[in-house]
Structures are given as C-alpha cells and as structure tokens.
Short mmCIF file of C-alpha atoms in Angstrom, two decimals:
data_model
loop_
_atom_site.label_atom_id
_atom_site.label_comp_id
_atom_site.label_asym_id
_atom_site.label_seq_id
_atom_site.Cartn_x
_atom_site.Cartn_y
_atom_site.Cartn_z
CA UNK A 1 115.60 141.40 44.99
CA UNK A 2 117.61 141.85 41.77
CA UNK A 3 116.54 139.41 39.09
CA UNK A 4 119.01 137.78 36.67
CA UNK A 5 118.81 138.99 33.10
CA UNK A 6 116.48 137.12 30.76
CA UNK A 7 118.34 134.39 28.92
CA UNK A 8 116.47 134.87 25.65
CA UNK A 9 116.17 138.58 25.27
CA UNK A 10 112.59 139.61 24.54
CA UNK A 11 111.21 136.03 24.65
CA UNK A 12 111.17 135.24 28.40
CA UNK A 13 108.82 132.25 28.07
CA UNK A 14 111.13 130.23 25.85
CA UNK A 15 113.12 128.89 28.80
CA UNK A 16 110.11 126.96 30.09
CA UNK A 17 109.89 125.22 26.70
CA UNK A 18 113.47 123.98 26.74
CA UNK A 19 113.65 120.17 27.21
CA UNK A 20 116.14 120.36 30.06
CA UNK A 21 114.51 123.15 32.03
CA UNK A 22 112.66 120.84 34.44
CA UNK A 23 115.83 118.86 35.14
CA UNK A 24 117.54 122.00 36.42
CA UNK A 25 117.95 122.55 40.19
CA UNK A 26 114.86 124.03 41.88
CA UNK A 27 116.60 127.38 42.45
CA UNK A 28 117.12 127.75 38.69
CA UNK A 29 113.45 127.11 37.94
CA UNK A 30 112.26 129.46 40.70
CA UNK A 31 114.50 132.23 39.36
CA UNK A 32 112.96 131.77 35.92
CA UNK A 33 109.46 132.08 37.37
CA UNK A 34 110.50 135.23 39.23
CA UNK A 35 111.55 136.75 35.91
CA UNK A 36 108.20 135.80 34.38
CA UNK A 37 106.30 137.36 37.28
CA UNK A 38 108.18 140.60 36.62
CA UNK A 39 106.85 140.74 33.04
CA UNK A 40 103.97 143.14 32.32
CA UNK A 41 101.37 140.47 31.53
CA UNK A 42 100.98 136.78 30.67
CA UNK A 43 104.02 135.43 28.81
CA UNK A 44 103.82 133.13 25.79
CA UNK A 45 105.60 129.79 25.98
CA UNK A 46 106.22 128.03 22.63
CA UNK A 47 105.81 124.27 22.44
CA UNK A 48 107.64 122.14 19.92
CA UNK A 49 104.73 119.78 19.29
CA UNK A 50 101.78 122.02 20.16
CA UNK A 51 100.29 125.47 19.79
CA UNK A 52 102.13 126.90 22.76
CA UNK A 53 100.51 128.37 25.84
CA UNK A 54 100.26 131.53 27.90
CA UNK A 55 101.88 131.20 31.32
CA UNK A 56 99.88 132.46 34.30
CA UNK A 57 102.52 132.85 36.96
CA UNK A 58 101.17 135.41 39.43
CA UNK A 59 98.98 134.51 42.38
CA UNK A 60 96.18 136.81 41.21
CA UNK A 61 96.30 135.44 37.67
CA UNK A 62 96.00 131.82 38.79
CA UNK A 63 93.15 132.67 41.17
CA UNK A 64 91.28 134.62 38.50
CA UNK A 65 91.52 131.82 35.94
CA UNK A 66 90.56 129.18 38.53
CA UNK A 67 87.40 131.06 39.43
CA UNK A 68 86.23 131.60 35.85
CA UNK A 69 85.62 128.05 34.61
CA UNK A 70 83.33 129.25 31.82
CA UNK A 71 86.27 131.22 30.40
CA UNK A 72 89.20 128.96 31.32
CA UNK A 73 87.89 125.44 30.71
CA UNK A 74 89.42 122.21 31.99
CA UNK A 75 88.28 120.24 28.94
CA UNK A 76 89.74 118.64 26.94
CA UNK A 77 92.41 118.09 29.59
CA UNK A 78 94.48 119.72 32.31
CA UNK A 79 97.74 117.85 31.74
CA UNK A 80 100.46 118.57 29.20
CA UNK A 81 100.08 117.03 26.68
CA UNK A 82 96.31 116.82 26.82
CA UNK A 83 94.93 113.27 26.93
CA UNK A 84 94.23 111.80 23.50
CA UNK A 85 90.59 111.33 22.51
CA UNK A 86 90.95 107.56 22.35
CA UNK A 87 92.39 107.51 25.88
CA UNK A 88 89.43 109.53 27.17
CA UNK A 89 87.02 107.26 25.30
CA UNK A 90 88.64 104.13 26.73
CA UNK A 91 89.16 105.21 30.33
CA UNK A 92 86.47 107.83 30.76
CA UNK A 93 86.93 111.48 31.64
CA UNK A 94 88.49 112.25 34.96
CA UNK A 95 86.68 114.81 37.10
CA UNK A 96 89.57 117.25 36.67
CA UNK A 97 89.00 117.29 32.89
CA UNK A 98 85.27 118.10 33.06
CA UNK A 99 83.39 121.39 33.14
CA UNK A 100 79.89 122.69 33.76
CA UNK A 101 76.98 120.33 34.53
CA UNK A 102 79.03 117.17 33.89
CA UNK A 103 81.63 118.19 36.45
CA UNK A 104 79.04 119.49 38.91
CA UNK A 105 77.00 116.29 38.83
CA UNK A 106 79.99 114.01 39.28
CA UNK A 107 81.41 116.16 42.08
CA UNK A 108 77.99 116.20 43.76
CA UNK A 109 77.84 112.39 43.79
CA UNK A 110 81.35 112.19 45.26
CA UNK A 111 80.74 114.89 47.87
CA UNK A 112 77.52 113.19 49.04
CA UNK A 113 79.46 109.94 49.49
CA UNK A 114 81.86 111.64 51.92
CA UNK A 115 79.41 111.50 54.78
CA UNK A 116 80.31 112.83 58.25
CA UNK A 117 80.45 109.26 59.50
CA UNK A 118 82.85 108.19 56.73
CA UNK A 119 85.08 111.21 57.29
CA UNK A 120 85.18 110.65 61.06
CA UNK A 121 86.18 107.03 60.50
CA UNK A 122 88.84 108.11 58.00
CA UNK A 123 90.36 110.60 60.45
CA UNK A 124 90.53 107.97 63.19
CA UNK A 125 92.15 105.58 60.72
CA UNK A 126 94.72 108.19 59.69
CA UNK A 127 96.02 108.46 63.26
CA UNK A 128 96.17 104.67 63.64
CA UNK A 129 97.98 104.18 60.32
CA UNK A 130 100.48 106.96 61.08
CA UNK A 131 101.32 105.41 64.46
CA UNK A 132 101.72 101.95 62.91
CA UNK A 133 104.03 103.22 60.17
CA UNK A 134 106.32 104.94 62.65
CA UNK A 135 106.28 101.83 64.87
CA UNK A 136 107.48 99.83 61.86
CA UNK A 137 110.15 102.41 61.03
CA UNK A 138 111.55 102.37 64.55
CA UNK A 139 111.57 98.58 64.60
CA UNK A 140 113.03 97.98 61.12
CA UNK A 141 115.29 101.07 60.74
CA UNK A 142 114.99 101.54 56.94
CA UNK A 143 116.98 104.34 55.29
CA UNK A 144 114.74 105.42 52.37
CA UNK A 145 111.85 107.69 53.34
CA UNK A 146 109.52 107.66 50.33
CA UNK A 147 108.92 103.92 50.24
CA UNK A 148 109.11 103.31 54.01
CA UNK A 149 106.99 106.25 55.18
CA UNK A 150 105.67 108.87 52.79
CA UNK A 151 104.05 106.52 50.25
CA UNK A 152 102.56 104.19 52.81
CA UNK A 153 100.36 106.62 54.69
CA UNK A 154 98.18 108.02 51.85
CA UNK A 155 98.00 104.66 50.08
CA UNK A 156 96.83 102.78 53.16
CA UNK A 157 94.41 105.52 54.18
CA UNK A 158 92.77 105.73 50.75
CA UNK A 159 92.58 101.95 50.36
CA UNK A 160 91.00 101.65 53.82
CA UNK A 161 88.52 104.42 53.04
CA UNK A 162 87.61 102.97 49.64
CA UNK A 163 87.32 99.44 51.01
CA UNK A 164 90.05 97.86 48.85
CA UNK A 165 90.75 94.29 50.04
CA UNK A 166 94.24 93.73 51.42
CA UNK A 167 95.25 91.24 48.72
CA UNK A 168 94.89 93.90 46.01
CA UNK A 169 96.97 96.62 47.66
CA UNK A 170 100.52 95.65 46.70
CA UNK A 171 99.45 95.40 43.07
CA UNK A 172 97.64 98.76 43.25
CA UNK A 173 100.76 100.43 44.66
CA UNK A 174 102.77 98.99 41.79
CA UNK A 175 100.18 100.13 39.22
CA UNK A 176 100.12 103.65 40.64
CA UNK A 177 103.90 103.88 40.31
CA UNK A 178 103.83 102.66 36.71
CA UNK A 179 100.93 104.93 35.77
CA UNK A 180 102.53 108.09 37.15
CA UNK A 181 106.30 107.59 37.04
CA UNK A 182 106.85 109.48 33.78
CA UNK A 183 104.10 112.11 33.83
CA UNK A 184 105.71 115.37 32.74
CA UNK A 185 109.22 113.90 32.55
CA UNK A 186 111.32 114.57 29.45
CA UNK A 187 112.45 111.27 27.94
CA UNK A 188 114.24 110.00 24.86
CA UNK A 189 112.35 108.76 21.80
CA UNK A 190 112.61 105.07 22.67
CA UNK A 191 111.32 105.67 26.16
CA UNK A 192 108.47 107.88 24.90
CA UNK A 193 107.36 105.10 22.58
CA UNK A 194 107.64 102.40 25.24
CA UNK A 195 106.48 104.04 28.47
CA UNK A 196 102.99 105.33 27.51
CA UNK A 197 101.89 101.75 26.84
CA UNK A 198 103.25 100.59 30.18
CA UNK A 199 101.49 103.43 32.01
CA UNK A 200 98.17 102.89 30.23
CA UNK A 201 98.28 99.15 30.86
CA UNK A 202 98.83 99.83 34.55
CA UNK A 203 95.91 102.26 34.53
CA UNK A 204 93.65 99.79 32.71
CA UNK A 205 94.43 96.98 35.16
CA UNK A 206 93.82 99.22 38.13
CA UNK A 207 90.48 100.39 36.75
CA UNK A 208 89.37 96.82 35.94
CA UNK A 209 90.25 95.83 39.49
CA UNK A 210 88.18 98.59 41.10
CA UNK A 211 85.31 98.03 38.65
CA UNK A 212 85.12 94.43 39.81
CA UNK A 213 85.01 95.56 43.44
CA UNK A 214 82.29 98.05 42.49
CA UNK A 215 80.12 95.31 40.97
CA UNK A 216 80.45 93.28 44.15
CA UNK A 217 79.57 96.29 46.32
CA UNK A 218 76.41 96.98 44.31
CA UNK A 219 75.23 93.49 45.23
CA UNK A 220 76.58 93.48 48.77
CA UNK A 221 77.27 97.04 49.98
CA UNK A 222 79.50 97.62 52.97
CA UNK A 223 80.43 100.70 55.01
CA UNK A 224 83.06 102.09 52.63
CA UNK A 225 83.46 104.75 49.95
CA UNK A 226 83.11 102.43 46.94
CA UNK A 227 79.74 101.23 48.27
CA UNK A 228 78.64 104.82 48.82
CA UNK A 229 79.65 105.82 45.30
CA UNK A 230 78.10 102.93 43.39
CA UNK A 231 74.93 102.83 45.49
CA UNK A 232 74.41 106.59 45.60
CA UNK A 233 71.14 108.13 44.51
CA UNK A 234 71.95 111.73 43.63
CA UNK A 235 69.26 112.92 41.27
CA UNK A 236 68.80 109.27 40.34
CA UNK A 237 72.50 108.74 39.55
CA UNK A 238 75.41 106.80 40.99
CA UNK A 239 78.88 106.17 39.57
CA UNK A 240 79.07 103.68 36.73
CA UNK A 241 82.03 101.35 36.21
CA UNK A 242 84.05 103.74 34.02
CA UNK A 243 83.30 106.71 36.27
CA UNK A 244 84.34 104.73 39.33
CA UNK A 245 87.55 103.65 37.60
CA UNK A 246 88.36 107.22 36.55
CA UNK A 247 87.66 108.54 40.06
CA UNK A 248 89.78 105.84 41.68
CA UNK A 249 92.67 106.56 39.32
CA UNK A 250 92.40 110.27 40.15
CA UNK A 251 92.29 109.51 43.86
CA UNK A 252 95.30 107.22 43.66
CA UNK A 253 97.48 109.54 41.60
CA UNK A 254 96.26 112.84 43.06
CA UNK A 255 95.66 111.68 46.62
CA UNK A 256 98.64 109.37 47.02
CA UNK A 257 101.28 111.06 44.86
CA UNK A 258 100.69 114.63 46.00
CA UNK A 259 100.51 113.79 49.71
CA UNK A 260 103.57 111.57 49.64
CA UNK A 261 105.55 114.30 47.89
CA UNK A 262 104.41 116.98 50.34
CA UNK A 263 105.37 114.72 53.27
CA UNK A 264 108.81 114.00 51.79
CA UNK A 265 109.53 117.63 51.05
CA UNK A 266 108.30 118.41 54.55
CA UNK A 267 110.94 116.23 56.21
CA UNK A 268 113.62 117.74 54.00
CA UNK A 269 112.48 121.29 54.84
CA UNK A 270 112.45 120.63 58.59
CA UNK A 271 115.93 119.15 58.35
CA UNK A 272 117.24 122.12 56.37
CA UNK A 273 115.61 124.62 58.77
CA UNK A 274 116.35 123.39 62.30
CA UNK A 275 115.07 126.62 63.83
CA UNK A 276 111.63 125.96 62.35
CA UNK A 277 111.75 122.34 63.46
CA UNK A 278 112.63 123.42 67.01
CA UNK A 279 109.77 125.92 66.98
CA UNK A 280 107.34 123.23 65.81
CA UNK A 281 108.52 120.86 68.53
CA UNK A 282 108.19 123.53 71.19
CA UNK A 283 104.39 123.33 70.86
CA UNK A 284 103.34 120.91 68.15
CA UNK A 285 99.60 121.50 68.39
CA UNK A 286 100.05 125.26 68.25
CA UNK A 287 102.28 125.31 65.16
CA UNK A 288 101.42 122.12 63.26
CA UNK A 289 98.63 123.50 61.06
CA UNK A 290 100.81 126.40 59.96
CA UNK A 291 103.75 124.06 59.36
CA UNK A 292 101.67 121.79 57.12
CA UNK A 293 100.40 124.68 55.02
CA UNK A 294 103.91 126.12 54.68
CA UNK A 295 105.23 122.72 53.58
CA UNK A 296 102.54 122.60 50.90
CA UNK A 297 103.19 126.18 49.77
CA UNK A 298 106.94 125.77 49.68
CA UNK A 299 106.94 122.43 47.85
CA UNK A 300 103.76 122.93 45.74
CA UNK A 301 103.14 119.23 44.92
CA UNK A 302 101.26 120.02 41.68
CA UNK A 303 103.37 122.41 39.59
CA UNK A 304 100.82 123.28 36.92
CA UNK A 305 97.45 122.57 35.31
CA UNK A 306 96.36 123.46 31.81
CA UNK A 307 93.24 125.32 30.68
CA UNK A 308 91.66 126.05 27.29
CA UNK A 309 90.11 129.48 26.72
CA UNK A 310 86.40 129.10 25.96
CA UNK A 311 85.40 132.78 25.78
CA UNK A 312 87.20 136.06 25.18
CA UNK A 313 88.73 137.58 28.30
CA UNK A 314 91.20 140.33 29.21
CA UNK A 315 93.72 139.80 32.00
CA UNK A 316 96.56 142.18 32.91
CA UNK A 317 96.19 143.94 29.57
CA UNK A 318 96.28 140.75 27.49
CA UNK A 319 93.26 139.64 25.44
CA UNK A 320 92.70 135.88 25.48
CA UNK A 321 90.75 134.42 22.57
CA UNK A 322 88.75 131.17 22.37
CA UNK A 323 91.04 128.25 21.67
CA UNK A 324 94.08 129.79 23.37
CA UNK A 325 95.90 127.52 25.80
CA UNK A 326 96.94 128.75 29.23
CA UNK A 327 98.84 127.04 32.03
CA UNK A 328 98.28 127.84 35.69
CA UNK A 329 101.71 127.64 37.33
CA UNK A 330 100.93 127.04 40.98
CA UNK A 331 104.65 126.65 41.71
CA UNK A 332 105.17 130.25 40.66
CA UNK A 333 102.00 131.66 42.23
CA UNK A 334 103.07 130.22 45.60
CA UNK A 335 106.29 132.28 45.43
CA UNK A 336 104.63 135.54 44.36
CA UNK A 337 106.40 138.39 46.16
CA UNK A 338 103.21 140.46 46.05
CA UNK A 339 101.48 137.94 48.32
CA UNK A 340 104.23 136.14 50.26
CA UNK A 341 106.97 138.27 51.87
CA UNK A 342 110.36 136.53 51.54
CA UNK A 343 108.68 133.83 49.40
CA UNK A 344 111.67 131.49 49.28
CA UNK A 345 111.92 131.34 53.07
CA UNK A 346 110.36 128.44 54.99
CA UNK A 347 108.40 130.00 57.86
CA UNK A 348 105.87 127.86 59.70
CA UNK A 349 104.28 130.91 61.35
CA UNK A 350 103.59 132.58 57.98
CA UNK A 351 100.24 134.34 58.30
CA UNK A 352 98.25 134.79 56.23
CA UNK A 353 99.27 131.92 53.98
CA UNK A 354 96.82 131.91 51.06
CA UNK A 355 98.79 129.30 49.11
CA UNK A 356 97.35 127.64 46.02
CA UNK A 357 98.65 124.16 46.76
CA UNK A 358 95.11 122.80 46.55
CA UNK A 359 94.13 124.95 43.57
CA UNK A 360 93.11 128.54 43.09
CA UNK A 361 89.53 128.17 44.27
CA UNK A 362 86.51 127.67 42.05
CA UNK A 363 84.77 124.39 41.23
CA UNK A 364 87.99 122.39 40.90
CA UNK A 365 89.34 123.11 44.39
CA UNK A 366 90.84 119.88 45.74
CA UNK A 367 88.25 117.59 47.34
CA UNK A 368 90.90 115.94 49.48
CA UNK A 369 92.45 119.07 50.97
CA UNK A 370 91.16 118.43 54.49
CA UNK A 371 92.23 114.77 54.58
CA UNK A 372 95.67 115.60 53.18
CA UNK A 373 96.23 118.13 55.97
CA UNK A 374 95.06 115.62 58.60
CA UNK A 375 97.41 112.96 57.18
CA UNK A 376 100.44 115.25 57.20
CA UNK A 377 99.77 116.54 60.70
CA UNK A 378 99.22 113.04 62.10
CA UNK A 379 102.38 111.65 60.52
CA UNK A 380 104.66 114.50 61.56
CA UNK A 381 103.28 114.29 65.10
CA UNK A 382 104.41 110.66 65.20
CA UNK A 383 107.72 111.30 63.44
CA UNK A 384 108.80 114.26 65.54
CA UNK A 385 107.46 113.58 68.99
CA UNK A 386 108.76 110.03 69.48
CA UNK A 387 111.96 109.69 71.56
CA UNK A 388 114.01 108.90 68.44
CA UNK A 389 113.91 111.76 65.92
CA UNK A 390 114.44 111.55 62.18
CA UNK A 391 116.27 113.77 59.71
CA UNK A 392 116.75 113.79 55.96
CA UNK A 393 120.18 112.89 54.62
CA UNK A 394 121.23 114.68 51.45
CA UNK A 395 118.94 116.19 48.84
CA UNK A 396 115.70 114.65 47.58
CA UNK A 397 116.05 112.79 44.28
CA UNK A 398 113.59 114.77 42.15
CA UNK A 399 111.92 113.31 39.06
CA UNK A 400 112.36 116.46 36.96
CA UNK A 401 108.67 116.57 36.03
CA UNK A 402 106.92 119.64 34.66
CA UNK A 403 103.67 118.41 36.21
CA UNK A 404 104.37 117.60 39.84
CA UNK A 405 107.17 118.14 42.33
CA UNK A 406 107.78 114.42 42.57
CA UNK A 407 110.44 112.88 44.79
CA UNK A 408 111.76 109.49 43.73
CA UNK A 409 113.68 108.88 46.94
CA UNK A 410 115.06 110.56 50.04
CA UNK A 411 117.58 109.05 52.43
CA UNK A 412 116.95 109.57 56.13
CA UNK A 413 118.57 108.70 59.44
CA UNK A 414 117.79 108.50 63.13
CA UNK A 415 119.05 111.19 65.43
CA UNK A 416 118.94 109.18 68.61
CA UNK A 417 119.86 105.63 69.67
#
C-alpha cells in the first residue's frame, strides 16, 4: 500500500510522543506505525519527561527483544513511566518487572501451583460462568456490554480460581477499575496529581485484602490457587504476603483487563464483519480457535511494554547501548505486512497467525494465555449460539491509553425477540 508522508520530516518517531496521539482514531495510529515499520531500523521517540526510547515496531524486532532478556531487561519496569522506587518498595516487584533468577523462581512457584487438577476445575468453571452470564443477559436485557458481560467473565473466573470469598468481590472489581483506569492515559495536571494517589490506594487495599486471605489459607488451606501459592514448597519457598499481593494485582489487571478488552473488541469485530460471523456460526467448533486468535491479533489488548538495554546489541543496523530504553510495540508487530498479509483485515481463518498478543516469546510469555483463550471461546459460544443473537451498536468508547487497548463501554443490542 502507499503510506502517507511523514508528518515531521526526518523525525518519524516524534508523532508517538505527541500528547494527543493516543486519543486519535485507531486508523490514524495504525497508519503511523506502518510508517515506522517502513523505516530502515529502530526509530527514536523523544519523551518530554524522560530520556526517550527506541521503538521496536516490526514483528521480528519484538520477537528478538523478547527472547533476549539478558540484553533487553524488564527491570526496573515495563510500563511507561517506569514505577517509582518507593512504589516498588511499598508494593513489591511484579513478576513482569523482574529478570533472571528472581523472575525464574517466582514464575516457577506460580507454575507449580497451576496443577492439572486446578486447571481442569478452572476450565469447567469457565463454561459454567459463561453460561450463567448469558442467562443473566437474556433475562435482564442490559445495553452496555463491558459491565454486563466482558468484565464479569474474567473477574468471576479468577476470583473462583484464587478462592476469593464472595463478599470481597464487588470491592475488588471496584479497586481494579480505580487502579487501572488511567494507566497510559494523557491527563491534565490536576488529574495527574490527584489520580495516582487514588490508584495506589486502590492497589494497597486490594493487596491488604488478599494478604489477609493468604494468612488464613496458610493456617487452613483449601483447594484453591491462593492456598497453593502460600503453601508451596518450591526449593523451600512459597509466596510471601507482598509477593502474593503483587501477583494478585498482576492477575487482576493483566488477566481481567486484557481479557475483557479482547472480548469487547471481539463482539465489535464480529458485528463489523458479518461474513466472518456467519462463517464462525456455520461451524463454531471448527473456526472458534482461529477466531479467538484473530480477535487478539486484531485488537492487541496490550499495546506496548518497555525494556531497558542491559548489554550492547545490534539490531537492524542499530547499535543499542546499556541504559538505552526500548519499547516493544505489540500493536504494530501484529500488523506487520511482512508476517500478516492484508494485516488490517479481520480474517478468522488466517493461518498461520503468529500474533504477539501474549508476548513475543521468551521468559515473560503470558502465563494465562491458555485460560484467556478458553474464556473467550466459551463466552462467544454462549453469545452466538443461543436463539437470540447479539450485536454491537456504534463504536467502542476507547480510553485513549498508550498502554492497553482499553474499552470503557460498548453498547449492544439483541437481534431477535
């Protein structure tokens, strides 16, 4: 295709640094990434309050950086801006911000806790929760999809799997919304001063809550994930209170937010592409797995993660030096023309589909990838195969975040009686 001319002459990365860029329509942002992919090598993006970063926008670039953690380190943080030292000291380091032995040990404890029995129970629960949600939707006829459907499934599934008592769940949902509502969103000065405190208070309350449950489970373990994590014996270690709190926060924000956004974008995509919806309905079991992966590729729930260069490295003719900052733009890599023919098209039979919606491989590949796919498939089976179909109404209300492809709300309607 013919790409629009660069807006800033010889400085193609500057557009990503403009405050309003992430509030632009998706087509505008995707066109900018296409221009960056056409550049000869990594492009520098200036930052008003930081050192700037090198944008990795091609599929191969993101994969290469993901699989070289000793070169492209997650510490001190993968978000933009990086978490302050006092925040890390207070709340503990999330698994996504760790490298090397610290990351490997923590991931090992978590992986051991996901026993075959626990995963089998979780999958059975996913199908039951999806059916119950759609039963409620058909009975109550709400008109907003995120709150009525997309948020409920991952929240209920994770709370059930973790063993969170029912009386805590409404508060946890509220805390998750407060903790994540402004991540990556450009705001005015007053809001920037006010909102971080609100988000951190929500995070602190959520972590105190789960720490209390963890203490109870150490004394009286049950058949849930919190018990498995705090009673684990992996090389003599289990999760402490801060580690449990940090993992739970990661699971809530990463597991709930990303899945709900993928589900919401999925309904919108199927509505906008009725031919693909008809194909999916013609044989749901045959096409569902491909449809889920194409929804994830097309929407890319996590737009970008940050890395810090720990050792010299050359990529596409550019020499990275220790201390350089790079950003892995999954949203761009998933539209790379060199990997995905007609990348802006939504095609549920796309094969192969090596999308990077769960990361680019390496030690930080998403632990919840399998469960997220099961959740999406189970929910869309219920949504699409009941006698009364659903469709999105209008465009999703996007948050305009540079971190995740977050949907605040989406109206929907029933197609049948």
